[in-house]
Coordinates of C-alpha atoms and ligand atoms in Angstrom, one line a residue:
X1 CA 36.3 18.4 -11.3
X2 CA 36.9 14.6 -10.9
X3 CA 33.8 12.7 -11.8
X4 CA 35.3 9.2 -11.8
X5 CA 33.7 8.3 -8.5
X6 CA 34.8 4.6 -8.7
X7 CA 38.3 5.8 -7.8
X8 CA 37.1 7.5 -4.7
X9 CA 37.2 5.4 -1.6
X10 CA 33.9 5.7 0.3
X11 CA 34.0 4.6 4.0
X12 CA 30.5 5.7 4.9
X13 CA 27.4 6.1 2.8
X14 CA 26.7 9.5 4.5
X15 CA 29.8 10.9 2.7
X16 CA 27.9 11.1 -0.6
X17 CA 27.7 13.2 -2.7
X18 CA 31.3 13.3 -3.7
X19 CA 32.1 15.7 -6.5
X20 CA 28.4 16.2 -7.0
X21 CA 27.5 12.6 -7.5
X22 CA 26.0 9.7 -5.6
X23 CA 28.1 6.8 -7.0
X24 CA 27.6 7.3 -10.8
X25 CA 24.3 9.2 -10.3
X26 CA 23.4 12.8 -9.9
X27 CA 25.9 15.2 -11.4
X28 CA 25.2 18.6 -13.0
X29 CA 23.8 18.1 -16.6
X30 CA 22.8 21.7 -16.9
X31 CA 23.1 24.3 -19.7
X32 CA 26.2 26.4 -19.6
X33 CA 24.2 29.5 -18.8
X34 CA 23.1 28.1 -15.4
X35 CA 26.6 27.0 -14.3
X36 CA 27.6 30.2 -12.6
X37 CA 24.4 30.2 -10.6
X38 CA 24.8 26.5 -9.6
X39 CA 28.4 27.2 -8.5
X40 CA 27.3 30.3 -6.5
X41 CA 24.5 28.3 -4.9
X42 CA 26.9 25.5 -3.9
X43 CA 29.3 28.0 -2.3
X44 CA 26.6 29.9 -0.5
X45 CA 25.1 26.7 0.8
X46 CA 28.4 25.5 2.2
X47 CA 29.0 28.9 3.9
X48 CA 25.4 28.9 5.4
X49 CA 25.8 25.3 6.7
X50 CA 28.9 26.3 8.5
X51 CA 27.2 29.4 10.0
X52 CA 25.7 28.8 13.4
X53 CA 23.6 32.0 12.9
X54 CA 22.0 30.6 9.8
X55 CA 21.2 27.3 11.4
X56 CA 19.7 29.1 14.5
X57 CA 17.5 31.2 12.3
X58 CA 16.2 28.2 10.4
X59 CA 15.6 26.4 13.6
X60 CA 13.6 29.4 14.9
X61 CA 11.4 29.3 11.8
X62 CA 11.0 25.5 12.0
X63 CA 9.9 25.7 15.6
X64 CA 8.0 28.9 16.1
X65 CA 6.5 29.2 12.6
X66 CA 6.5 25.6 11.2
X67 CA 5.5 23.7 14.4
X68 CA 8.5 21.5 14.7
X69 CA 9.4 19.1 16.2
X70 CA 6.6 16.9 15.0
X71 CA 5.4 14.1 17.2
X72 CA 6.4 10.5 16.8
X73 CA 3.1 8.8 17.6
X74 CA 2.8 5.2 18.7
X75 CA -0.2 3.9 16.7
X76 CA -1.6 1.4 19.2
X77 CA -4.8 0.4 17.4
X78 CA -3.1 0.2 14.0
X79 CA -0.4 -2.0 15.5
X80 CA -3.1 -4.2 17.1
X81 CA -5.1 -4.5 13.9
X82 CA -2.0 -5.5 12.0
X83 CA -0.5 -7.8 14.6
X84 CA 3.3 -8.0 14.6
X85 CA 5.7 -5.1 15.0
X86 CA 5.0 -1.9 16.9
X87 CA 4.1 0.9 14.5
X88 CA 5.0 4.5 15.0
X89 CA 3.9 7.4 12.8
X90 CA 6.2 10.4 12.2
X91 CA 3.7 13.2 12.0
X92 CA 4.9 15.5 9.1
X93 CA 1.2 16.0 8.4
X94 CA 1.3 18.4 11.3
X95 CA 3.9 20.7 9.8
X96 CA 2.7 24.2 8.8
X97 CA 1.1 23.9 5.3
X98 CA 0.2 20.3 5.9
X99 CA 3.2 18.4 4.6
X100 CA 7.0 18.0 4.9
X101 CA 7.6 20.4 1.9
X102 CA 7.9 23.3 4.4
X103 CA 11.2 21.9 5.8
X104 CA 13.1 22.3 2.5
X105 CA 11.3 25.4 1.3
X106 CA 11.9 27.4 4.4
X107 CA 15.6 26.4 4.3
X108 CA 16.1 27.3 0.7
X109 CA 14.1 30.6 1.1
X110 CA 16.4 31.7 3.9
X111 CA 19.4 30.7 1.8
X112 CA 18.1 32.8 -1.0
X113 CA 17.6 35.8 1.3
X114 CA 21.1 35.3 2.6
X115 CA 22.4 35.3 -1.0
X116 CA 20.7 38.7 -1.5
X117 CA 18.0 37.4 -3.9
X118 CA 14.7 39.2 -3.9
X119 CA 12.7 36.8 -5.9
X120 CA 11.8 33.1 -5.7
X121 CA 10.8 31.0 -8.6
X122 CA 9.4 27.5 -8.5
X123 CA 7.4 25.0 -10.5
X124 CA 4.6 23.0 -9.2
X125 CA 2.5 20.1 -10.4
X126 CA -0.3 19.5 -7.9
X127 CA 0.4 22.8 -6.3
X128 CA 1.7 21.6 -2.9
X129 CA 5.3 22.8 -3.5
X130 CA 4.0 26.0 -5.0
X131 CA 1.9 26.7 -1.9
X132 CA 4.8 26.0 0.4
X133 CA 7.0 28.3 -1.6
X134 CA 4.4 31.1 -1.6
X135 CA 4.1 30.7 2.2
X136 CA 7.9 31.2 2.6
X137 CA 7.9 34.1 0.1
X138 CA 5.2 35.8 2.1
X139 CA 6.8 35.3 5.5
X140 CA 10.2 36.6 4.3
X141 CA 8.9 39.3 2.0
X142 CA 10.3 37.8 -1.2
X143 CA 8.5 38.2 -4.5
X144 CA 7.3 34.7 -5.6
X145 CA 6.4 33.4 -9.0
X146 CA 5.2 29.9 -9.7
X147 CA 5.1 28.1 -13.0
X148 CA 2.3 25.7 -13.4
X149 CA 1.0 23.7 -16.4
X150 CA -2.4 24.9 -17.7
X151 CA -3.8 21.3 -17.3
X152 CA -2.7 21.2 -13.6
X153 CA -4.1 24.7 -13.0
X154 CA -7.5 23.4 -14.1
X155 CA -7.1 20.2 -12.0
X156 CA -5.9 22.1 -8.9
X157 CA -7.9 25.3 -8.7
X158 CA -7.9 25.4 -4.8
X159 CA -4.1 25.4 -4.7
X160 CA -3.9 28.2 -7.4
X161 CA -6.2 30.3 -5.2
X162 CA -4.0 29.5 -2.1
X163 CA -0.9 30.7 -3.9
X164 CA -2.5 33.8 -5.1
X165 CA -3.9 34.6 -1.6
X166 CA -0.4 34.2 -0.3
X167 CA 0.7 36.9 -2.7
X168 CA 2.4 34.7 -5.3
X169 CA 2.0 35.1 -9.1
X170 CA 1.0 31.9 -10.9
X171 CA 2.2 31.7 -14.5
X172 CA 0.2 29.2 -16.7
X173 CA 2.4 27.1 -19.0
X174 CA 0.8 26.0 -22.3
X175 CA 3.7 24.3 -24.0
X176 CA 4.1 20.5 -24.4
X177 CA 1.6 18.5 -22.3
X178 CA 1.0 21.6 -20.1
X179 CA 2.0 19.7 -17.0
X180 CA 4.9 19.5 -14.5
X181 CA 7.8 18.8 -16.8
X182 CA 6.8 21.7 -19.0
X183 CA 6.5 24.0 -15.9
X184 CA 10.0 22.9 -15.0
X185 CA 11.3 23.9 -18.4
X186 CA 9.7 27.3 -18.1
X187 CA 11.1 27.9 -14.6
X188 CA 14.6 27.0 -15.9
X189 CA 14.1 29.4 -18.8
X190 CA 13.1 32.1 -16.4
X191 CA 16.1 31.4 -14.2
X192 CA 18.5 31.5 -17.1
X193 CA 17.6 35.2 -17.6
X194 CA 17.1 36.1 -13.9
X195 CA 19.9 34.5 -11.9
X196 CA 21.1 37.8 -10.6
X197 CA 18.1 38.5 -8.4
X198 CA 16.2 35.1 -8.4
X199 CA 16.6 31.8 -6.6
X200 CA 15.1 28.7 -8.2
X201 CA 13.5 26.7 -5.4
X202 CA 13.4 23.0 -6.3
X203 CA 11.0 20.9 -4.3
X204 CA 12.5 17.4 -4.1
X205 CA 15.9 15.6 -4.0
X206 CA 16.2 16.0 -7.8
X207 CA 17.8 18.5 -10.2
X208 CA 21.5 19.3 -10.8
X209 CA 24.0 19.3 -8.0
X210 CA 23.8 20.8 -5.3
X211 CA 20.0 20.6 -5.2
X212 CA 19.7 16.9 -4.2
X213 CA 22.1 17.4 -1.3
X214 CA 20.5 20.7 -0.2
X215 CA 17.0 19.3 -0.2
X216 CA 18.2 16.2 1.7
X217 CA 20.0 18.1 4.3
X218 CA 17.0 20.4 4.9
X219 CA 14.7 17.3 5.1
X220 CA 16.9 15.3 7.4
X221 CA 15.3 17.0 10.4
X222 CA 12.6 14.3 10.0
X223 CA 15.1 11.4 10.6
X224 CA 17.1 13.3 13.2
X225 CA 13.9 13.9 15.3
X226 CA 12.9 10.2 14.8
X227 CA 16.3 9.1 16.2
X228 CA 16.0 11.2 19.4
X229 CA 12.3 10.4 19.9
X230 CA 12.8 6.7 19.4
X231 CA 15.8 6.6 21.8
X232 CA 13.6 8.3 24.5
X233 CA 10.6 6.1 23.9
X234 CA 12.1 2.7 23.2
X235 CA 15.8 3.2 24.1
X236 CA 16.9 1.9 20.8
X237 CA 16.9 2.6 17.1
X238 CA 13.9 1.4 14.9
X239 CA 14.2 -1.8 12.9
X240 CA 12.5 -0.4 9.7
X241 CA 11.7 3.0 8.3
X242 CA 9.0 3.4 5.7
X243 CA 8.3 6.4 3.5
X244 CA 6.6 7.1 0.1
X245 CA 8.8 8.2 -2.8
X246 CA 7.8 10.7 -5.4
X247 CA 11.0 12.6 -6.1
X248 CA 12.2 11.2 -2.8
X249 CA 12.6 14.0 -0.4
X250 CA 10.5 12.9 2.6
X251 CA 12.0 9.4 2.3
X252 CA 15.6 10.7 2.0
X253 CA 14.9 13.0 5.0
X254 CA 13.7 10.0 7.0
X255 CA 16.4 7.6 5.9
X256 CA 19.6 9.7 5.7
X257 CA 20.4 10.1 9.4
X258 CA 20.4 6.3 9.8
X259 CA 22.3 5.5 6.6
X260 CA 25.5 4.4 8.4
X261 CA 23.4 2.2 10.9
X262 CA 23.1 -0.8 8.7
X263 CA 20.8 -2.6 11.2
X264 CA 18.1 0.0 10.4
X265 CA 16.4 -1.1 7.2
X266 CA 14.7 1.3 4.7
X267 CA 11.6 0.7 2.7
X268 CA 10.7 3.2 -0.1
X269 CA 7.2 3.1 -1.5
X270 CA 6.5 4.1 -5.1
X271 CA 3.2 4.7 -6.8
X272 CA 2.0 1.5 -8.5
X273 CA -1.0 3.4 -10.0
X274 CA -3.3 1.2 -12.0
X275 CA -0.6 -1.4 -12.8
X276 CA 2.7 -1.5 -14.7
X277 CA 1.3 0.3 -17.7
X278 CA 0.0 3.3 -15.7
X279 CA 2.2 3.9 -12.7
X280 CA 5.0 6.3 -11.5
X281 CA 7.4 3.6 -10.3
X282 CA 10.7 5.0 -11.6
X283 CA 12.9 2.6 -9.5
X284 CA 10.8 -0.5 -10.4
X285 CA 10.3 0.1 -14.1
X286 CA 12.7 2.9 -15.1
X287 CA 16.1 3.0 -16.8
X288 CA 19.1 5.1 -16.2
X289 CA 18.9 8.5 -17.9
X290 CA 19.2 12.2 -17.4
X291 CA 16.2 14.3 -16.3
X292 CA 16.2 17.9 -15.1
X293 CA 20.0 18.0 -14.7
X294 CA 20.8 14.8 -13.0
X295 CA 21.5 11.1 -13.8
X296 CA 18.9 8.9 -12.2
X297 CA 16.5 6.1 -12.8
X298 CA 13.5 7.4 -14.8
X299 CA 10.5 6.3 -16.8
X300 CA 11.3 6.7 -20.5
X301 CA 10.6 5.1 -23.9
X302 CA 13.3 3.4 -26.0
X303 CA 14.2 6.9 -27.4
X304 CA 14.8 8.4 -24.0
X305 CA 11.6 10.4 -24.2
X306 CA 10.1 10.8 -20.7
X307 CA 7.0 8.7 -20.3
X308 CA 3.6 9.7 -19.1
X309 CA 3.0 8.7 -15.5
X310 CA -0.1 8.0 -13.4
X311 CA -0.8 7.9 -9.7
X312 CA -3.9 8.8 -7.7
X313 CA -1.5 10.7 -5.5
X314 CA -0.4 13.9 -7.4
X315 CA 2.8 14.2 -5.3
X316 CA 4.0 10.8 -6.5
X317 CA 3.2 11.4 -10.1
X318 CA 6.8 12.2 -11.3
X319 CA 8.7 10.2 -13.9
X320 CA 12.1 10.3 -12.1
X321 CA 13.5 9.7 -8.6
X322 CA 16.5 11.3 -6.8
X323 CA 20.0 10.1 -7.6
X324 CA 20.7 9.1 -4.0
X325 CA 17.7 6.7 -4.1
X326 CA 18.9 5.3 -7.4
X327 CA 22.2 4.6 -5.6
X328 CA 20.6 3.1 -2.5
X329 CA 18.6 0.8 -4.7
X330 CA 21.6 -0.4 -6.7
X331 CA 23.7 -1.2 -3.7
X332 CA 20.8 -2.7 -1.7
X333 CA 20.9 -0.2 1.1
X334 CA 17.2 0.5 0.7
X335 CA 14.4 -1.7 -0.7
X336 CA 11.7 -0.2 -3.0
X337 CA 8.2 -1.6 -3.6
X338 CA 5.1 -0.3 -5.3
X339 CA 1.6 0.2 -3.8
X340 CA -1.4 0.6 -6.2
X341 CA -4.0 3.3 -6.2
X342 CA -6.5 0.8 -4.7
X343 CA -4.2 -0.3 -2.0
X344 CA -3.4 3.3 -1.0
X345 CA -7.1 4.1 -0.9
X346 CA -7.7 1.2 1.5
X347 CA -4.8 2.3 3.8
X348 CA -6.3 5.8 3.6
X349 CA -9.5 4.5 5.2
X350 CA -7.8 2.2 7.6
X351 CA -5.6 5.0 9.1
X352 CA -8.6 7.3 9.3
X353 CA -10.7 4.8 11.2
X354 CA -8.0 3.3 13.5
X355 CA -6.0 6.4 14.3
X356 CA -8.3 9.3 13.6
X357 CA -5.7 10.7 11.1
X358 CA -6.7 11.4 7.5
X359 CA -3.4 11.0 5.6
X360 CA -2.4 12.4 2.3
X361 CA -2.8 9.9 -0.5
X362 CA 0.9 9.9 -1.0
X363 CA 1.5 9.0 2.6
X364 CA -1.2 6.3 2.4
X365 CA 1.1 4.4 0.1
X366 CA 3.7 4.2 2.9
X367 CA 1.0 3.2 5.4
X368 CA -0.1 0.3 3.3
X369 CA 3.4 -1.0 2.7
X370 CA 4.3 -0.4 6.4
X371 CA 1.3 -2.4 7.6
X372 CA 2.2 -5.3 5.3
X373 CA 5.8 -5.4 6.6
X374 CA 4.8 -5.0 10.3
X375 CA 2.5 -7.9 10.0
X376 CA 5.4 -10.1 9.0
X377 CA 7.7 -8.9 11.8
X378 CA 7.9 -10.0 15.4
X379 CA 6.1 -8.2 18.2
X380 CA 9.3 -6.8 19.7
X381 CA 10.2 -5.0 16.5
X382 CA 9.8 -1.3 15.7
X383 CA 8.5 0.2 12.5
X384 CA 8.3 4.0 11.8
X385 CA 6.1 5.1 8.9
X386 CA 6.6 8.8 7.8
X387 CA 3.2 10.5 7.2
X388 CA 4.4 13.0 4.7
X389 CA 1.2 15.1 4.7
X390 CA -2.4 15.4 5.6
X391 CA -5.3 14.3 3.5
X392 CA -7.5 17.4 3.3
X393 CA -6.3 18.2 -0.2
X394 CA -7.3 14.7 -1.4
X395 CA -10.9 14.5 -0.1
X396 CA -12.5 15.2 -3.5
X397 CA -10.3 12.6 -5.2
X398 CA -11.1 10.0 -2.5
X399 CA -14.9 10.7 -2.5
X400 CA -15.0 10.5 -6.3
X401 CA -13.2 7.2 -6.2
X402 CA -15.0 5.6 -3.4
X403 CA -18.3 6.7 -4.7
X404 CA -17.5 5.0 -8.0
X405 CA -16.4 1.9 -6.2
X406 CA -19.7 1.7 -4.4
X407 CA -21.8 2.2 -7.5
X408 CA -19.7 -0.4 -9.3
X409 CA -20.6 -2.8 -6.4
X410 CA -24.2 -1.9 -7.1
X411 CA -24.9 -0.9 -3.5
X412 CA -25.1 2.9 -3.7
X413 CA -25.2 5.6 -6.3
Ligands
PLP1 C1 5.1 16.3 -2.7 C2 4.7 15.3 -1.7 C3 5.2 14.0 -1.7 C4 6.3 13.5 -2.7 O1 7.5 14.2 -2.6 P1 8.8 13.6 -2.1 O2 9.9 14.5 -2.6 O3 9.0 12.2 -2.7 O4 8.8 13.5 -0.6 C5 4.8 13.1 -0.7 N1 3.8 13.4 0.1 C6 3.2 14.6 0.2 C7 2.2 14.9 1.2 C8 3.6 15.6 -0.8 O5 3.1 16.8 -0.8

């Protein structure tokens, strides 16, 4: 298979991946034992994509079960508060399960069923992807097993209960730091011995080819809907799209349908955490390396060991970022910035109080950066911020944090 992508002439950015890569990034750095499964997945995905029956079934689940299309809401009071561009919110917080994760999970679960698999395996950090996978397993009648680090299990009890209520089995992982990366290793180990009957359901635009492409294609429904809705409301395309970036799936789903429209600018927002020594800003502070089967920008030490990350938003707390984002950053197609824990908390409150929408802390990062940009733009300009999820899951974190802030200010206990 040709991997020298420099010799391939690319006319449009939407043509990527070519030979499993986005420019030099991506690829399939996987153990030999998984290669047959990855090749079979690639072939099955291509066949499914070409099958109108498959696409119609997915559409039916998206609409009747998932609640799509989600609204594109003109945030009038937020725009007035900011002054400047007109701000729209893409309401992925209203998707079944409370986040955009459903879009990809439902697509992959249907693909697994089509491939004749009877079992889904997935890893989860904060539990959001695990819950979405358990939902899809339940609705399709597929056995579902989720790997989760013991530390995360203790931090995210409610999501463990949710997964179990939905009929999934949660396997605690005790190796390493007992967090997400160790859970991924265990899931891969399981898959290596169970590929016959199991599908490994990856939750973001990461992993070996074809996962980054599959996840992007299932998430592009976000951007496709924005395009149609914007043309109906404003009779033109937006000027700026803003989305938070953990692994990068809600951002890629938002950006991708517009990638060949160079006049539509992209802003990806990474977790700035507590500052450069405690963040999860892979594109800002990472180096090129290989993580979970793909070449990408990631946070690592001088020996290539993956660094510990921090973000107040569990969904952004991942040391790598999808290969397609790594390419967009390098060629300047998208711009990436960081937003700190504190800034995200302030946007969390602002959105709650000016729009009556409590966003996920992940999404609050995008809201903060989107407001900053909109302020500097002209009143005729259009900004869309993707609200990747709702904030119910974050209430305890926020209350603990704001409570601390108040007592630090000496006003309240
Ligand atoms: C998981 C999650 C994210 C981060 O994942 P991406 O793949 O970067 O989109 C962002 N927001 C919410 C609400 C999430 O649950």
